[in-house]
PDB file of C-alpha atoms in Angstrom:
ATOM      1  CA  MET A   1      21.923-247.859  52.596  1.00 43.00           C
ATOM      2  CA  ALA A   2      21.438-246.477  55.452  1.00 45.00           C
ATOM      3  CA  ALA A   3      18.161-247.562  56.371  1.00 49.00           C
ATOM      4  CA  THR A   4      19.690-251.146  55.600  1.00 48.00           C
ATOM      5  CA  ARG A   5      22.834-250.821  58.117  1.00 49.00           C
ATOM      6  CA  ARG A   6      21.444-248.244  60.977  1.00 49.00           C
ATOM      7  CA  GLY A   7      17.686-249.300  60.602  1.00 51.00           C
ATOM      8  CA  LYS A   8      16.818-245.434  59.671  1.00 50.00           C
ATOM      9  CA  VAL A   9      15.392-243.615  56.730  1.00 49.00           C
ATOM     10  CA  VAL A  10      16.087-239.883  56.186  1.00 48.00           C
ATOM     11  CA  GLY A  11      12.988-237.572  54.714  1.00 47.00           C
ATOM     12  CA  GLN A  12      12.418-237.551  50.677  1.00 49.00           C
ATOM     13  CA  ALA A  13      11.165-233.845  49.701  1.00 44.00           C
ATOM     14  CA  ALA A  14       9.427-236.036  47.082  1.00 41.00           C
ATOM     15  CA  MET A  15       7.896-238.914  48.231  1.00 52.00           C
ATOM     16  CA  PRO A  16       6.622-237.103  51.857  1.00 58.00           C
ATOM     17  CA  LEU A  17       5.851-240.568  53.164  1.00 63.00           C
ATOM     18  CA  ASP A  18       7.433-239.731  57.099  1.00 64.00           C
ATOM     19  CA  ASP A  19       6.852-236.516  59.066  1.00 69.00           C
ATOM     20  CA  LEU A  20      10.010-234.848  59.922  1.00 69.00           C
ATOM     21  CA  ILE A  21       9.295-231.951  62.470  1.00 72.00           C
ATOM     22  CA  ASP A  22       8.240-235.028  64.845  1.00 77.00           C
ATOM     23  CA  GLU A  23      10.497-237.963  63.012  1.00 78.00           C
ATOM     24  CA  CYS A  24       7.243-240.989  62.268  1.00 78.00           C
ATOM     25  CA  TRP A  25       5.650-241.911  59.679  1.00 78.00           C
ATOM     26  CA  PRO A  26       2.307-240.748  59.888  1.00 78.00           C
ATOM     27  CA  ALA A  27      -0.795-243.484  61.393  1.00 79.00           C
ATOM     28  CA  TRP A  28      -2.425-244.744  58.323  1.00 78.00           C
ATOM     29  CA  PHE A  29       0.731-245.897  56.712  1.00 76.00           C
ATOM     30  CA  THR A  30       1.776-247.862  60.100  1.00 77.00           C
ATOM     31  CA  LYS A  31      -1.580-249.370  59.960  1.00 79.00           C
ATOM     32  CA  LEU A  32      -1.138-250.020  56.179  1.00 78.00           C
ATOM     33  CA  SER A  33       2.964-251.835  56.776  1.00 69.00           C
ATOM     34  CA  GLY A  34       2.048-253.908  60.244  1.00 68.00           C
ATOM     35  CA  PRO A  35       3.601-252.697  63.153  1.00 64.00           C
ATOM     36  CA  GLY A  36       5.317-249.948  64.292  1.00 61.00           C
ATOM     37  CA  ASP A  37       9.424-251.595  65.020  1.00 70.00           C
ATOM     38  CA  ARG A  38       8.955-253.293  61.501  1.00 74.00           C
ATOM     39  CA  LEU A  39       9.761-250.153  60.044  1.00 76.00           C
ATOM     40  CA  PRO A  40      13.235-248.213  60.622  1.00 78.00           C
ATOM     41  CA  ARG A  41      12.987-244.979  62.666  1.00 81.00           C
ATOM     42  CA  VAL A  42      12.672-241.580  60.387  1.00 81.00           C
ATOM     43  CA  LEU A  43      15.366-238.726  60.951  1.00 82.00           C
ATOM     44  CA  ALA A  44      16.003-235.358  59.446  1.00 80.00           C
ATOM     45  CA  PRO A  45      18.890-235.111  56.842  1.00 80.00           C
ATOM     46  CA  GLY A  46      22.297-233.981  58.517  1.00 83.00           C
ATOM     47  CA  THR A  47      21.539-235.899  62.029  1.00 88.00           C
ATOM     48  CA  PRO A  48      24.288-238.649  63.247  1.00 91.00           C
ATOM     49  CA  LEU A  49      24.328-242.169  62.583  1.00 88.00           C
ATOM     50  CA  GLY A  50      27.235-243.128  64.042  1.00 87.00           C
ATOM     51  CA  ARG A  51      31.091-243.677  63.261  1.00 83.00           C
ATOM     52  CA  LEU A  52      32.547-245.696  60.047  1.00 77.00           C
ATOM     53  CA  PRO A  53      34.454-248.720  62.035  1.00 73.00           C
ATOM     54  CA  LEU A  54      38.218-249.152  60.740  1.00 69.00           C
ATOM     55  CA  PRO A  55      38.624-252.372  59.549  1.00 69.00           C
ATOM     56  CA  PRO A  56      41.441-254.659  62.314  1.00 66.00           C
ATOM     57  CA  ARG A  57      45.433-253.823  61.873  1.00 69.00           C
ATOM     58  CA  GLN A  58      44.750-250.410  59.489  1.00 66.00           C
ATOM     59  CA  LYS A  59      46.343-247.151  59.796  1.00 66.00           C
ATOM     60  CA  PRO A  60      43.792-244.272  60.039  1.00 62.00           C
ATOM     61  CA  ALA A  61      44.271-241.481  57.693  1.00 62.00           C
ATOM     62  CA  PHE A  62      42.795-239.301  60.304  1.00 58.00           C
ATOM     63  CA  ARG A  63      43.083-238.704  63.276  1.00 57.00           C
ATOM     64  CA  SER A  64      39.324-239.550  64.304  1.00 61.00           C
ATOM     65  CA  ARG A  65      36.676-242.038  62.440  1.00 67.00           C
ATOM     66  CA  ALA A  66      34.296-240.377  60.179  1.00 75.00           C
ATOM     67  CA  ILE A  67      31.374-239.297  61.594  1.00 83.00           C
ATOM     68  CA  VAL A  68      28.044-240.928  58.955  1.00 85.00           C
ATOM     69  CA  VAL A  69      25.136-238.249  58.710  1.00 87.00           C
ATOM     70  CA  ALA A  70      21.495-238.498  57.365  1.00 86.00           C
ATOM     71  CA  GLY A  71      21.878-237.777  53.993  1.00 81.00           C
ATOM     72  CA  ALA A  72      19.311-236.054  51.065  1.00 79.00           C
ATOM     73  CA  ARG A  73      17.821-235.949  48.557  1.00 76.00           C
ATOM     74  CA  ASP A  74      19.310-233.377  45.346  1.00 79.00           C
ATOM     75  CA  GLY A  75      16.424-230.427  45.648  1.00 78.00           C
ATOM     76  CA  THR A  76      16.455-231.251  49.502  1.00 77.00           C
ATOM     77  CA  ALA A  77      20.772-230.611  49.269  1.00 81.00           C
ATOM     78  CA  ALA A  78      20.478-228.477  46.480  1.00 83.00           C
ATOM     79  CA  CYS A  79      18.159-225.790  49.296  1.00 81.00           C
ATOM     80  CA  LEU A  80      20.287-226.995  52.002  1.00 79.00           C
ATOM     81  CA  ALA A  81      22.983-225.770  49.729  1.00 85.00           C
ATOM     82  CA  SER A  82      21.702-222.714  49.360  1.00 87.00           C
ATOM     83  CA  GLY A  83      22.129-220.873  52.209  1.00 86.00           C
ATOM     84  CA  LEU A  84      18.372-220.644  53.774  1.00 84.00           C
ATOM     85  CA  ARG A  85      19.098-218.954  57.138  1.00 82.00           C
ATOM     86  CA  ARG A  86      15.262-217.192  57.898  1.00 86.00           C
ATOM     87  CA  PRO A  87      12.081-217.891  58.036  1.00 85.00           C
ATOM     88  CA  GLY A  88      10.747-216.331  54.166  1.00 86.00           C
ATOM     89  CA  ASP A  89      14.416-217.346  52.448  1.00 89.00           C
ATOM     90  CA  TYR A  90      13.116-219.521  49.407  1.00 89.00           C
ATOM     91  CA  ASN A  91      15.553-221.526  47.179  1.00 88.00           C
ATOM     92  CA  THR A  92      14.443-223.013  44.163  1.00 89.00           C
ATOM     93  CA  THR A  93      16.081-225.829  42.415  1.00 86.00           C
ATOM     94  CA  LEU A  94      16.145-227.546  38.667  1.00 85.00           C
ATOM     95  CA  GLY A  95      17.760-230.502  38.399  1.00 77.00           C
ATOM     96  CA  THR A  96      16.107-233.752  38.150  1.00 76.00           C
ATOM     97  CA  THR A  97      12.627-232.582  39.083  1.00 77.00           C
ATOM     98  CA  LEU A  98      11.613-228.374  40.359  1.00 82.00           C
ATOM     99  CA  VAL A  99      11.605-227.833  43.676  1.00 81.00           C
ATOM    100  CA  PHE A 100      10.556-225.245  45.618  1.00 83.00           C
ATOM    101  CA  ASN A 101      11.628-224.294  48.835  1.00 80.00           C
ATOM    102  CA  GLU A 102      10.745-222.104  51.668  1.00 80.00           C
ATOM    103  CA  PHE A 103      12.031-222.114  55.339  1.00 80.00           C
ATOM    104  CA  LYS A 104       9.953-221.449  57.748  1.00 75.00           C
ATOM    105  CA  LYS A 105       9.999-222.724  61.303  1.00 74.00           C
ATOM    106  CA  ARG A 106       7.279-224.931  61.477  1.00 67.00           C
ATOM    107  CA  GLU A 107       5.653-227.444  58.777  1.00 59.00           C
ATOM    108  CA  TYR A 108       2.438-225.798  57.919  1.00 49.00           C
ATOM    109  CA  LEU A 109       0.240-228.088  55.458  1.00 46.00           C
TER     110      LEU A 109
END
C-alpha cells in the first residue's frame, strides 16, 4: 500500500531483495528490472512517509493529522515490539514463519 500511495517500499525480512542499511535495491536486481527510477524507494520500518490528509470540511478527530510510517512483516514487527535494545539481544517468533532475530550494530553476512 505504501508503495502505491507514496512510491516507496519497505524492507521485508522474509524476502530480502532490498538493502535496509543503504536503503537501496541490489545492483543485480536493478539490472533485471530496468532503470532504478521505476522502482520505489527502499525505506526501513518506522520511517515517516507523510500525514493523512483530512477530507474537505471535516472536523479532525485529533489535534493533528495522523503520521503514516513504513510498516513491517509480522516477524519483524514482533521483533521490534519485543524490546530488543542492545547488540547481542535475541528474539524468536513463531507465527506464519519461524523468525530468528539478533540486534546488531550493522548487518553482517
